[in-house]
Coordinates of C-alpha atoms and ligand atoms in Angstrom, one line a residue:
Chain A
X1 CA 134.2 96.8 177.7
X2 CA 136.9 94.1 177.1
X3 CA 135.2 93.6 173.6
X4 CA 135.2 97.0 172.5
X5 CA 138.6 97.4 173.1
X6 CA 139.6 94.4 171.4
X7 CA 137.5 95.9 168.3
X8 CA 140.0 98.9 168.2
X9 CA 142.5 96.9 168.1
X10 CA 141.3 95.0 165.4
X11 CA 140.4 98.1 163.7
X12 CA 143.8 99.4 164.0
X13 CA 145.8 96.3 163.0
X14 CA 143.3 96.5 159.9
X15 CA 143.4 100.4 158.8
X16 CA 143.2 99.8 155.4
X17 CA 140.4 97.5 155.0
X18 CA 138.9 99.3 157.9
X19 CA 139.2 103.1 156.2
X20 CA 137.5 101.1 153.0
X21 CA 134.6 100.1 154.7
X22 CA 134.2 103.3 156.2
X23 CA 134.5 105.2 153.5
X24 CA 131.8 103.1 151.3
X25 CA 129.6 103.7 153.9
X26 CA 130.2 107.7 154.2
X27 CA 129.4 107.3 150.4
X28 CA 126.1 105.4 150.8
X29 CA 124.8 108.0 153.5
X30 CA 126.0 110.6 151.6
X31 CA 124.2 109.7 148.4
X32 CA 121.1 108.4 150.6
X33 CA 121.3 112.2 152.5
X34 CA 121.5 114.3 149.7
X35 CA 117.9 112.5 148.5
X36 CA 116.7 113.1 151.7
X37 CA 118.1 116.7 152.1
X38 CA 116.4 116.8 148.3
X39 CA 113.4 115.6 149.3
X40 CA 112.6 117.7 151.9
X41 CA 112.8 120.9 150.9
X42 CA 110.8 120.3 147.5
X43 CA 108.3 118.7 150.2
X44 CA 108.4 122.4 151.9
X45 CA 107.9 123.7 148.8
X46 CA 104.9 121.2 147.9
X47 CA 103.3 122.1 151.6
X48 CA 103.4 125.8 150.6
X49 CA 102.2 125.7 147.7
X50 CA 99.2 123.4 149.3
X51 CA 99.0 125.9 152.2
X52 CA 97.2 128.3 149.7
X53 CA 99.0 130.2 146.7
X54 CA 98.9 133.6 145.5
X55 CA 96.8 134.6 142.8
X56 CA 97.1 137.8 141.0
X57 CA 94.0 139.2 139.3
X58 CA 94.7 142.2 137.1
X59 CA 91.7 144.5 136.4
X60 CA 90.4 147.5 133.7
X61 CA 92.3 150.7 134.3
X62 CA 89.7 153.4 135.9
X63 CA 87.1 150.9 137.4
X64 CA 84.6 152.6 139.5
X65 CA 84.3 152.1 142.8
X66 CA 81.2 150.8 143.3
X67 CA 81.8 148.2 140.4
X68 CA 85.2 147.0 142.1
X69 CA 83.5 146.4 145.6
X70 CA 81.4 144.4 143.7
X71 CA 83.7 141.9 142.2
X72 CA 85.6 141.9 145.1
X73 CA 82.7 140.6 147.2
X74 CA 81.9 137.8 144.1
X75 CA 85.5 136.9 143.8
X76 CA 85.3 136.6 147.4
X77 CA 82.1 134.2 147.2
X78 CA 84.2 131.7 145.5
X79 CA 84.7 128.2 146.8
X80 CA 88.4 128.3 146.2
X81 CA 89.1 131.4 147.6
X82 CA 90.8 132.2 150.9
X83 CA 91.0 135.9 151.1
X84 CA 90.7 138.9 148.7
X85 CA 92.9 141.9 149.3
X86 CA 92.9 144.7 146.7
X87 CA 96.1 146.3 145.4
X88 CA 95.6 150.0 143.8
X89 CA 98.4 150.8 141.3
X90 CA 99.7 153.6 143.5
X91 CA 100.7 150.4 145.9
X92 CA 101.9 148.0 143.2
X93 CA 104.0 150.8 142.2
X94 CA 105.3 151.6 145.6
X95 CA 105.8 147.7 145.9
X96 CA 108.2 148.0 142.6
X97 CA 110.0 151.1 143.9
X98 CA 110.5 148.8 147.3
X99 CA 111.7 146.1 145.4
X100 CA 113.6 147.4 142.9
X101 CA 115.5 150.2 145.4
X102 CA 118.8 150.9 143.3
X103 CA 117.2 151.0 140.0
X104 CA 114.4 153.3 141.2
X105 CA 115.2 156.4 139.3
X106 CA 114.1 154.1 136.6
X107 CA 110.3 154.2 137.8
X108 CA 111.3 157.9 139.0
X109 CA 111.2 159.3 135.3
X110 CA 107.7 157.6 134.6
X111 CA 105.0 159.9 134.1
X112 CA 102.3 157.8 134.5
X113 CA 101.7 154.6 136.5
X114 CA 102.0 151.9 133.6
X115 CA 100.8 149.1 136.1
X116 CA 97.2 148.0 136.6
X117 CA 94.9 147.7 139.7
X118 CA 95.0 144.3 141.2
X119 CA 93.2 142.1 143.5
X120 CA 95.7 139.8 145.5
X121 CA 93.5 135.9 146.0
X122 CA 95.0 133.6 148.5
X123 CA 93.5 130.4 148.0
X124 CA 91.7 128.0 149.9
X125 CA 92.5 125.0 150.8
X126 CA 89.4 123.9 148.5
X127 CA 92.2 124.9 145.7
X128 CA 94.7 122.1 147.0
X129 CA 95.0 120.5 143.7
X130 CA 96.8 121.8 140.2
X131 CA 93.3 121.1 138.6
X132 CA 91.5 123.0 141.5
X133 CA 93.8 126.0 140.6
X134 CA 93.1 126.0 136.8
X135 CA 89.9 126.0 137.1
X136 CA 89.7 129.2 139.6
X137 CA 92.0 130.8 136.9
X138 CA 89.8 129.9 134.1
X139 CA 86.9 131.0 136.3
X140 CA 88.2 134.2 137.3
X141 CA 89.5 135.3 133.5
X142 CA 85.9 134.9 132.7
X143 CA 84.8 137.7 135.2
X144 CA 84.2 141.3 133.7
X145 CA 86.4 143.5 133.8
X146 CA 89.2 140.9 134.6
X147 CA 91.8 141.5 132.0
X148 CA 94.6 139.0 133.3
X149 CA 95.3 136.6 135.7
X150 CA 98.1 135.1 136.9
X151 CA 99.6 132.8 139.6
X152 CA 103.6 132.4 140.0
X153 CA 103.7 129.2 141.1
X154 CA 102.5 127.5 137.9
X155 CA 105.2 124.8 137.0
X156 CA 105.0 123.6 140.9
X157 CA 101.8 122.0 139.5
X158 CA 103.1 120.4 136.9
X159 CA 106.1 119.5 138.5
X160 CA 103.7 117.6 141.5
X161 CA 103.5 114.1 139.0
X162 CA 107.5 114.3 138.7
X163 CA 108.0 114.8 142.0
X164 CA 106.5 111.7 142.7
X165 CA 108.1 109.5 140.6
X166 CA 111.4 110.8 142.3
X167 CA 110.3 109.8 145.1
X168 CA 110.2 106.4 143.9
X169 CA 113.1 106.4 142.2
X170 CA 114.6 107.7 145.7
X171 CA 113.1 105.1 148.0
X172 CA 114.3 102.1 145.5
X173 CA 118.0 104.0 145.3
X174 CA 118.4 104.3 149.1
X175 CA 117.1 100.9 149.5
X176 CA 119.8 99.8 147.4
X177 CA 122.6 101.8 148.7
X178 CA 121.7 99.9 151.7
X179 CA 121.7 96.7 150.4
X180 CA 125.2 97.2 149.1
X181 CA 126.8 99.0 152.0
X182 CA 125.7 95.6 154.1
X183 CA 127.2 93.4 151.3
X184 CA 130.4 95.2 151.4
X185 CA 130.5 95.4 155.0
X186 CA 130.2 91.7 155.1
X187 CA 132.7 91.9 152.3
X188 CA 135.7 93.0 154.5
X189 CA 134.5 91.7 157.6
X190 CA 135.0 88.2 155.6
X191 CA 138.6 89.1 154.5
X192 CA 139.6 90.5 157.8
X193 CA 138.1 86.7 159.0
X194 CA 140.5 85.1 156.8
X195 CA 143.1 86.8 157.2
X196 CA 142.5 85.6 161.2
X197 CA 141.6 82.3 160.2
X198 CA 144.3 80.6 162.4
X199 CA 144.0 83.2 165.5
X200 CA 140.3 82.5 166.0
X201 CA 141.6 78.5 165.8
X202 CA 144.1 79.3 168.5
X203 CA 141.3 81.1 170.3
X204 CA 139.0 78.0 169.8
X205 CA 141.2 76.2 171.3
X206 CA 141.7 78.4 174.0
X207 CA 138.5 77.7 175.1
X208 CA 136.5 81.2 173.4
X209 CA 133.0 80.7 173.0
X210 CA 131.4 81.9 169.5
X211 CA 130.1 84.7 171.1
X212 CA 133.4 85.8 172.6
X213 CA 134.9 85.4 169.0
X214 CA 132.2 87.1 167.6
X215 CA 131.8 90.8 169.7
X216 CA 134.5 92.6 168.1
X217 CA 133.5 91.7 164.6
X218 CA 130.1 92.9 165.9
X219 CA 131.5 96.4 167.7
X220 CA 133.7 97.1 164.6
X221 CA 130.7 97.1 162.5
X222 CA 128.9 99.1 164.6
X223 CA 132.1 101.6 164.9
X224 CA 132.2 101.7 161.3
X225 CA 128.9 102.3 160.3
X226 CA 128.6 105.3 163.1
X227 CA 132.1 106.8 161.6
X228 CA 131.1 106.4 158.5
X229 CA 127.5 107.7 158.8
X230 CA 128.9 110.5 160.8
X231 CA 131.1 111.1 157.8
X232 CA 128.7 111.2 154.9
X233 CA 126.4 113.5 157.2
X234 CA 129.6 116.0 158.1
X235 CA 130.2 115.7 153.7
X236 CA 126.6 116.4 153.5
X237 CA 126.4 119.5 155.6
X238 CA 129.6 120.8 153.6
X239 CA 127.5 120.4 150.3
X240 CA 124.5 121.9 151.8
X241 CA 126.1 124.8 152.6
X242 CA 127.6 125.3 149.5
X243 CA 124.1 124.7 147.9
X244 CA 122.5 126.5 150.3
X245 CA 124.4 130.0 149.5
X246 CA 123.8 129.3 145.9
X247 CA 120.1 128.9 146.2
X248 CA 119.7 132.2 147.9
X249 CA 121.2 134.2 145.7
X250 CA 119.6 132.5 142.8
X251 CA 116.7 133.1 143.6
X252 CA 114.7 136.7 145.4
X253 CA 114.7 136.7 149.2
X254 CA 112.1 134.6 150.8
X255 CA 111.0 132.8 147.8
X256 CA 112.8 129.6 148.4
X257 CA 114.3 128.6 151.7
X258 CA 116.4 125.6 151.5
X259 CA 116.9 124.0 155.4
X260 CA 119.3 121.0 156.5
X261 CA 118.0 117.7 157.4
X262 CA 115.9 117.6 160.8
X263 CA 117.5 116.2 164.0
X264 CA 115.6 113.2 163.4
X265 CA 116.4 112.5 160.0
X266 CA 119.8 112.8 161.0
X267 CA 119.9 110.3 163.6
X268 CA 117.7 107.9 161.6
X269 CA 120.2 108.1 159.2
X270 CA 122.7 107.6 161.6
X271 CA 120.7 104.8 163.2
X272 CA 120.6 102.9 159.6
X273 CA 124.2 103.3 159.2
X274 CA 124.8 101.7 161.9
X275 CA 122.7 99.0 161.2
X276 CA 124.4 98.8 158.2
X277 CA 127.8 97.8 159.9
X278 CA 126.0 95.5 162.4
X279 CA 124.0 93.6 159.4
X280 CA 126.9 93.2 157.5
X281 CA 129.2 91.3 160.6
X282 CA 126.7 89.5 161.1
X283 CA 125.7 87.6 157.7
X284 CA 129.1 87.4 157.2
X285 CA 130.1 85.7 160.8
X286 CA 126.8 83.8 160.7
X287 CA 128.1 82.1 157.0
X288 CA 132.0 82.2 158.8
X289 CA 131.4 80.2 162.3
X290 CA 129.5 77.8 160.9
X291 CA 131.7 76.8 157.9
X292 CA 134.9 76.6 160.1
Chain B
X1 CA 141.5 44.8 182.9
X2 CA 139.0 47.0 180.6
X3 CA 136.8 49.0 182.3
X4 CA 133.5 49.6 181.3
X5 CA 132.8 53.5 181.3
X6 CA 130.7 54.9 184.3
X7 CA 132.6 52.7 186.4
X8 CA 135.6 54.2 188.2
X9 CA 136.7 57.7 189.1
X10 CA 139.1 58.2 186.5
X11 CA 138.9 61.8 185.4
X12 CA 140.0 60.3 181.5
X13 CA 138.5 57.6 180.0
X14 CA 139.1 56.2 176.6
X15 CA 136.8 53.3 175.8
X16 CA 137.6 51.2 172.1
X17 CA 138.5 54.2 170.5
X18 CA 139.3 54.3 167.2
X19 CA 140.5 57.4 164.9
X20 CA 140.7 57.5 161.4
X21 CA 141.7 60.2 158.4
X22 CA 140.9 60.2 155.3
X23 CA 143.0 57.7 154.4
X24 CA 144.9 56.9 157.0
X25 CA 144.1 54.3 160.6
X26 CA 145.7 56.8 163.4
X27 CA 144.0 54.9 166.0
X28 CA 143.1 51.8 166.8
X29 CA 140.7 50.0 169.6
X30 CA 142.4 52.0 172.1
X31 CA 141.4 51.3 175.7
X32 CA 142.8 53.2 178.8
X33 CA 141.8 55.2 182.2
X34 CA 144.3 58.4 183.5
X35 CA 142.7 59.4 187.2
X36 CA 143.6 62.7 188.4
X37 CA 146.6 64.3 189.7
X38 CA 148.4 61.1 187.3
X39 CA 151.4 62.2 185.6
X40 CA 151.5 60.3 182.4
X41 CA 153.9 59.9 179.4
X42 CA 152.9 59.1 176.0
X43 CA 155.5 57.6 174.1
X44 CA 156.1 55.7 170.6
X45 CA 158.1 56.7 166.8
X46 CA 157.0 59.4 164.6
X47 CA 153.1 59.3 163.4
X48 CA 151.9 56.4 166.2
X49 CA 149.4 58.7 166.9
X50 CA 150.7 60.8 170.1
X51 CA 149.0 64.1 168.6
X52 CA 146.1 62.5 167.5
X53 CA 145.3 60.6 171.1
X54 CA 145.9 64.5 172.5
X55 CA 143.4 66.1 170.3
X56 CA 140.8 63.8 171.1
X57 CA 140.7 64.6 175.0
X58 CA 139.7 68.3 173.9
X59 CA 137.8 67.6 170.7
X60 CA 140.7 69.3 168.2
X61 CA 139.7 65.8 166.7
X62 CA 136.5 64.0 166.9
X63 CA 136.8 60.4 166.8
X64 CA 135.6 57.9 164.8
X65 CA 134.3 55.4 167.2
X66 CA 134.1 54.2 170.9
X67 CA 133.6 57.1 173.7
X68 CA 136.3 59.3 175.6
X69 CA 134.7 60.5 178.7
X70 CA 136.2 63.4 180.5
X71 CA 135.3 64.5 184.1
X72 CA 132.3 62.7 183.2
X73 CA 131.6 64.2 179.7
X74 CA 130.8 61.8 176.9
X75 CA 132.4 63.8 173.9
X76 CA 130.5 62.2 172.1
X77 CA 127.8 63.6 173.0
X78 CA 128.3 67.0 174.2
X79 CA 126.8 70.1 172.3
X80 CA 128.4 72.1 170.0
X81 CA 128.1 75.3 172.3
X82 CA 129.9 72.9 175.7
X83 CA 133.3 72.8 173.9
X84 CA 134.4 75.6 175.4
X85 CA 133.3 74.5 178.7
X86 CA 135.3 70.9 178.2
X87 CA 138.6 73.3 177.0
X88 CA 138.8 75.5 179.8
X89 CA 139.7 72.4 181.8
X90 CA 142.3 71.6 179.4
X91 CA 145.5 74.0 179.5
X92 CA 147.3 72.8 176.0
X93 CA 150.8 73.2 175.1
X94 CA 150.8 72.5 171.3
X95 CA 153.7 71.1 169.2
X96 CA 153.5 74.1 167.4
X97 CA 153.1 76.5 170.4
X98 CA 150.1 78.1 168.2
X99 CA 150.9 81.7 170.0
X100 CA 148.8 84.5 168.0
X101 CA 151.4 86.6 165.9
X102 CA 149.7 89.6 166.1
X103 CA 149.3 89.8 169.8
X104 CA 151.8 90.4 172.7
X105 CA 153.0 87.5 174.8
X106 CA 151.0 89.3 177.9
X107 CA 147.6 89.7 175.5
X108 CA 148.0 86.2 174.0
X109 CA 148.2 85.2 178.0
X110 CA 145.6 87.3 178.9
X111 CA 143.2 86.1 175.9
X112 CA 142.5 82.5 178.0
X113 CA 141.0 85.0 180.8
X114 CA 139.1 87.2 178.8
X115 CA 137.6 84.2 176.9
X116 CA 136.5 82.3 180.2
X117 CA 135.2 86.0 181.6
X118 CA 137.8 86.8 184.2
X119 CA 137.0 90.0 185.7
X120 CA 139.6 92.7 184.8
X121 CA 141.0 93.5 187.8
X122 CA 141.8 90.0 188.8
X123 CA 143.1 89.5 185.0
X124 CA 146.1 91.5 185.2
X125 CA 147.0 89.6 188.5
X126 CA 146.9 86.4 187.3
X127 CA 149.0 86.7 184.3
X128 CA 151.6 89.5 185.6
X129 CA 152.2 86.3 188.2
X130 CA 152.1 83.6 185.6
X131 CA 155.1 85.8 183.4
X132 CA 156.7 85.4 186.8
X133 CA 156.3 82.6 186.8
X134 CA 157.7 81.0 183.3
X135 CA 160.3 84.0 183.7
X136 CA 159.1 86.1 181.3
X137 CA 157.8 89.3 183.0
X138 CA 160.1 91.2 180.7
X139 CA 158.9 90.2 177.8
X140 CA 155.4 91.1 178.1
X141 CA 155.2 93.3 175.3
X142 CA 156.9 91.4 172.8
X143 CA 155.5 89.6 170.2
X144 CA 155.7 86.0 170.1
X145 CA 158.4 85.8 166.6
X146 CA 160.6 87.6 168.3
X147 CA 161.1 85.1 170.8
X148 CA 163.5 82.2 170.6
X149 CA 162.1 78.6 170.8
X150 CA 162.3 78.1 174.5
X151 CA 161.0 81.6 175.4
X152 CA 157.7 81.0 173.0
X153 CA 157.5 77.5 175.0
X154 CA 157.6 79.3 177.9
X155 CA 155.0 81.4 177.5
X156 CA 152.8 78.3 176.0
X157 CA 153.3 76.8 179.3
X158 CA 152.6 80.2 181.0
X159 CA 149.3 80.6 178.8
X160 CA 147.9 76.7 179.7
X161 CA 148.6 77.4 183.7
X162 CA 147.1 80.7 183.9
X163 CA 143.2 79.8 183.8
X164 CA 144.3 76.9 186.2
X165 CA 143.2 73.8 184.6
X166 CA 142.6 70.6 185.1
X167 CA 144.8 69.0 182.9
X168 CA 147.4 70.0 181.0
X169 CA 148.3 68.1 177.5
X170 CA 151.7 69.2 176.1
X171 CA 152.9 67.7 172.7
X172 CA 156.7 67.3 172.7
X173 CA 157.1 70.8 174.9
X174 CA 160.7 70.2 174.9
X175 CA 161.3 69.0 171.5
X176 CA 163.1 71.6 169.8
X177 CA 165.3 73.0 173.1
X178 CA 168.3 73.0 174.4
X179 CA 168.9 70.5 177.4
X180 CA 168.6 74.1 179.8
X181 CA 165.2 75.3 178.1
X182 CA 163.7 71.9 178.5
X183 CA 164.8 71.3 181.8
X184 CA 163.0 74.6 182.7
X185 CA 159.7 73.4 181.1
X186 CA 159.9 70.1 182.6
X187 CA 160.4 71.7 186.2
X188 CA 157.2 74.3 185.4
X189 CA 155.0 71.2 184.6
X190 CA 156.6 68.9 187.6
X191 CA 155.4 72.0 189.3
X192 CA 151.9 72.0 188.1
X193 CA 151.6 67.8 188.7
X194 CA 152.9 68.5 192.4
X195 CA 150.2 71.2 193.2
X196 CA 147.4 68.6 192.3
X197 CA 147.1 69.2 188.4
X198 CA 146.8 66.0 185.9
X199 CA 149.3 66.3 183.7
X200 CA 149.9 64.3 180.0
X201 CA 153.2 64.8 177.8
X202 CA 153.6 63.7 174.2
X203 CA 156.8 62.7 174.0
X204 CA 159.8 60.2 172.0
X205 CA 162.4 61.5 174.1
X206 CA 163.3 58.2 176.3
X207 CA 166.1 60.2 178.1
X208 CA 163.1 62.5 179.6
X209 CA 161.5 59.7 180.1
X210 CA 163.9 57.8 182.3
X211 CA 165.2 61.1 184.6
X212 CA 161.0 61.1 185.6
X213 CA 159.0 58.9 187.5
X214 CA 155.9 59.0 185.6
X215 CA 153.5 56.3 183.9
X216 CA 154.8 55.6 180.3
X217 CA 151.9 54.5 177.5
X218 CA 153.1 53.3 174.3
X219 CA 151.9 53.5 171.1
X220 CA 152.8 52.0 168.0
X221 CA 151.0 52.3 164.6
X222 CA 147.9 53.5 166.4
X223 CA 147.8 50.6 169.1
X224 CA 148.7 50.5 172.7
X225 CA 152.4 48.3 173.4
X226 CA 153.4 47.1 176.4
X227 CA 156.2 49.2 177.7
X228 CA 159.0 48.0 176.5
X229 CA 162.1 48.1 178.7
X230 CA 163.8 51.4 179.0
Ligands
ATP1 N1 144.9 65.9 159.9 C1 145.3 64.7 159.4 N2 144.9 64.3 158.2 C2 145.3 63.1 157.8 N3 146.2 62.3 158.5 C3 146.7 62.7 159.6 C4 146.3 64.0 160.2 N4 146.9 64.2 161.4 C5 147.7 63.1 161.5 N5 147.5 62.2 160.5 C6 148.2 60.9 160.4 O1 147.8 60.1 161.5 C7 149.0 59.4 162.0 C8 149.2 59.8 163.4 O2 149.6 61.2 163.5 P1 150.0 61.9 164.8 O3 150.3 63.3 164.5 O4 149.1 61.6 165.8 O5 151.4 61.2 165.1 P2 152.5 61.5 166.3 O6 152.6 60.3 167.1 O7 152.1 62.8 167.0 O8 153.8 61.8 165.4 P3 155.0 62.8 165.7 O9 155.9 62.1 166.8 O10 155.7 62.9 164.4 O11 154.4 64.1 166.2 C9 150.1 59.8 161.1 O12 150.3 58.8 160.1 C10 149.7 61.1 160.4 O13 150.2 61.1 159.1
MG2 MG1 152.8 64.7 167.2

């Protein structure tokens, strides 16, 4: 490991241009991550929202029995529904009481239940699309007896064209972080070159092949785009902590849960960082050896 | 009395070579054969192309025309990625020294090793005995500006013995010493000749020439003299 070592020296009789590098890469990864981290959890989002939503059908006070079972078993019948479940207004009001545990002498002075009975639709996955959706809305607001529907997840729909065009836009960014972490990698590799323009004579002369001249240029990129990858991760796990707490309490328990990057992200990002370092040496040496 | 290359068993062979600058002849038509284990002065004023005749032996120059076959290698024909092979049977004391600043006197030592692949534990060996050698085990971990003239020459000379070359080219190793320091670079390099090394000095120093018994070429303006009398 003669090479490596005689990377960390380099590294160490160059700090400053070194810490630079390093820290334009953490920057890179770290703006690349918090896309990714971005990314994924909308994806989750997207995938539940695709895995069937909820869809709350709201129906006439005092239906009769016979009447409900009936449009129960034709909502039922539908293409784009998964599963019916009916929800009495005794249990939507219990739900509310559940919910709603230190206001609840609120709902204790009601005299009557103010909330209507419901049928609870999770769709199918016939109902995968925002068009899908509407239409089952539209369909079931026709039904008698139907007085309201709703579904929660609404602007997810809408939000399903932006969402792509993010993606884009995030694809072309992290492309482009990546072309200008290599650049500036091969940026200070080239000054650290010059400034070692007469040692790598002397070595030359010495009787150092290319190659010999070459493998600490090649192990210092390498070392600084794993520190610096390792750093823009550990400044992205800060953020998503911080993010993390601030989404659960912004929003009620279980309806969004925000994760960190999978193992495998993280060491494909890892892995492109250090690519990054390599890539940089060597355009920069390829251009260098052959000019001198 | 020219050879025509292919010929003998002379381990250098320069064959109408001529080297020119820019603007400037350095050499001209120059003919000549060193075998090994020869001990060999060369000798003439300021800018009659000493230097430049020393750099073409391990391509730090390339000439301009004729051939300079070493141990059988045409230079002017050998591939880019074979220069280090023809160096590493060059040890090369420069007029300059050319020690690496940044690096102690052991690592700029060690460097030669570490370049030609020398396994680490025979690495420290080798140049721990070279210090010895030159008289610089002490030193080890300084860095070459801190040294005075005749210590960095020492540890030139310690840095072209230690991967045990061929030939060793020195340009004017004792030009800027004291009578002592040369003397004690002159005795490390007599030392080298006497175990079987070739050994070629750069020199205008006619007093070190007449104290050794060693084959003088001159050189004026580029051209090979006959030796005029000392
Ligand atoms: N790189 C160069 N570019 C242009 N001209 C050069 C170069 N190197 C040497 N010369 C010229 O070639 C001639 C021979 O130079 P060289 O250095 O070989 O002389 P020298 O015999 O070593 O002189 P000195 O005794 O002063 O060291 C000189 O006139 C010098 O100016
Ligand atoms: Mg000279």
């Amino acid at each position: 490991m003669v090479h490596f070592k005689r990377a960390l020296q380099d590294i160490r009789s160059h700090r400053f241009l070194n810490a630079l590098t390093v820290l334009t890469i953490a920057t890179a990864i770290l703006l690349f991550g918090a896309f990714s981290l971005f990314f994924i959890n909308i994806s989750d989002l997207m995938n539940a929202w695709k895995q069937g939503i909820r869809v709350m059908v709201y129906l006439q006070p005092d239906l009769p029995e016979s009447k409900r079972t009936q449009l129960q078993q034709r909502i039922a019948s539908m293409n784009a529904v998964g599963e019916v479940r009916f929800i009495s207004a005794e249990q939507a009001l219990q739900r509310l009481r559940e919910q709603m545990k230190r206001q609840r002498s609120l709902l204790d002075d009601l005299k009557t239940n103010p909330l209507p009975d419901a049928f609870e639709i999770r769709t199918s996955d016939a109902a995968r699309s925002a068009k899908a959706i509407e239409a089952l809305a539209s369909d079931l607001e026709t039904l008698e007896s139907v007085t309201e529907v709703e579904y929660g997840q609404k602007w997810l729909g809408r939000f399903s064209g932006i969402f792509q065009l993010f993606r884009a836009t995030g694809y072309g960014l992290g492309g482009l972080f990546f072309v200008a972490a290599v650049f500036i990698v091969a940026n200070t590799t080239r000054l650290v070159l010059y400034s070692r323009q007469e040692e790598i004579g002397i070595m030359r002369l010495v009787g150092a092949t290319d190659g010999f001249i070459r493998a600490p240029f090649y192990f210092q990129g390498l070392i600084q785009g794993a520190v610096g990858g390792l750093l823009g991760l550990s400044a992205l796990w800060v953020l998503y902590i911080f993010a993390a707490t601030q989404v659960r309490h912004g929003f009620t328990v279980g309806a969004i849960d925000v994760r960190f990057l999978p193992l495998s992200a993280v060491v494909a990002i890892l892995g492109c960082s250090m690519l990054v370092g390599w890539l940089g040496s060597f355009l920069c040496l390829r251009q260098f050896l052959k000019e001198a | 009395m020219s050879p025509d290359p292919g010929a003998s068993e002379a381990l250098i062979r320069l064959f109408h070579v001529h080297k020119r600058y820019a603007a400037k002849q350095a050499l001209s038509d120059l003919t000549l054969e060193i075998r090994e284990n020869e001990f060999v002065f060369i000798t003439g004023p300021s800018g009659a192309g000493k230097t430049t005749l020393l750099k073409l032996l391990y391509l730090g120059e390339t000439l301009s025309a004729g051939q300079v076959i070493i141990d059988g290698m045409n230079l002017a024909r050998i591939s880019r990625n074979r220069i280090p092979q023809l160096r590493r049977q060059f040890g090369i004391i420069f007029q300059d020294y050319k020690l690496i600043a940044s690096k102690t006197v052991y690592e700029n030592i060690a460097l030669v090793l570490e370049a030609a692949g020398e396994k680490p534990r025979w690495l420290q060996k080798k140049v721990n005995s070279v210090l010895r050698a030159v008289g610089m085990e002490d030193r080890n971990a300084s860095y070459p500006p801190s040294l005075s003239g005749g210590e960095q020459q020492r540890v030139a000379v310690a840095r072209a013995i230690v991967g045990q070359p061929k030939i060793i080219v020195a340009d004017e190793p004792t030009g800027s010493l004291d009578e002592e320091s040369a003397g004690v670079i002159m005795t490390l390099l007599k030392k080298f000749h006497s175990t079987g090394g070739t050994l070629l000095v750069a020199t205008h120093d006619m007093e070190l020439i007449r104290r050794n018994d060693a084959r003088v070429i001159h050189l004026d303006r580029g051209r090979l003299q006959p030796a005029p009398p000392l």
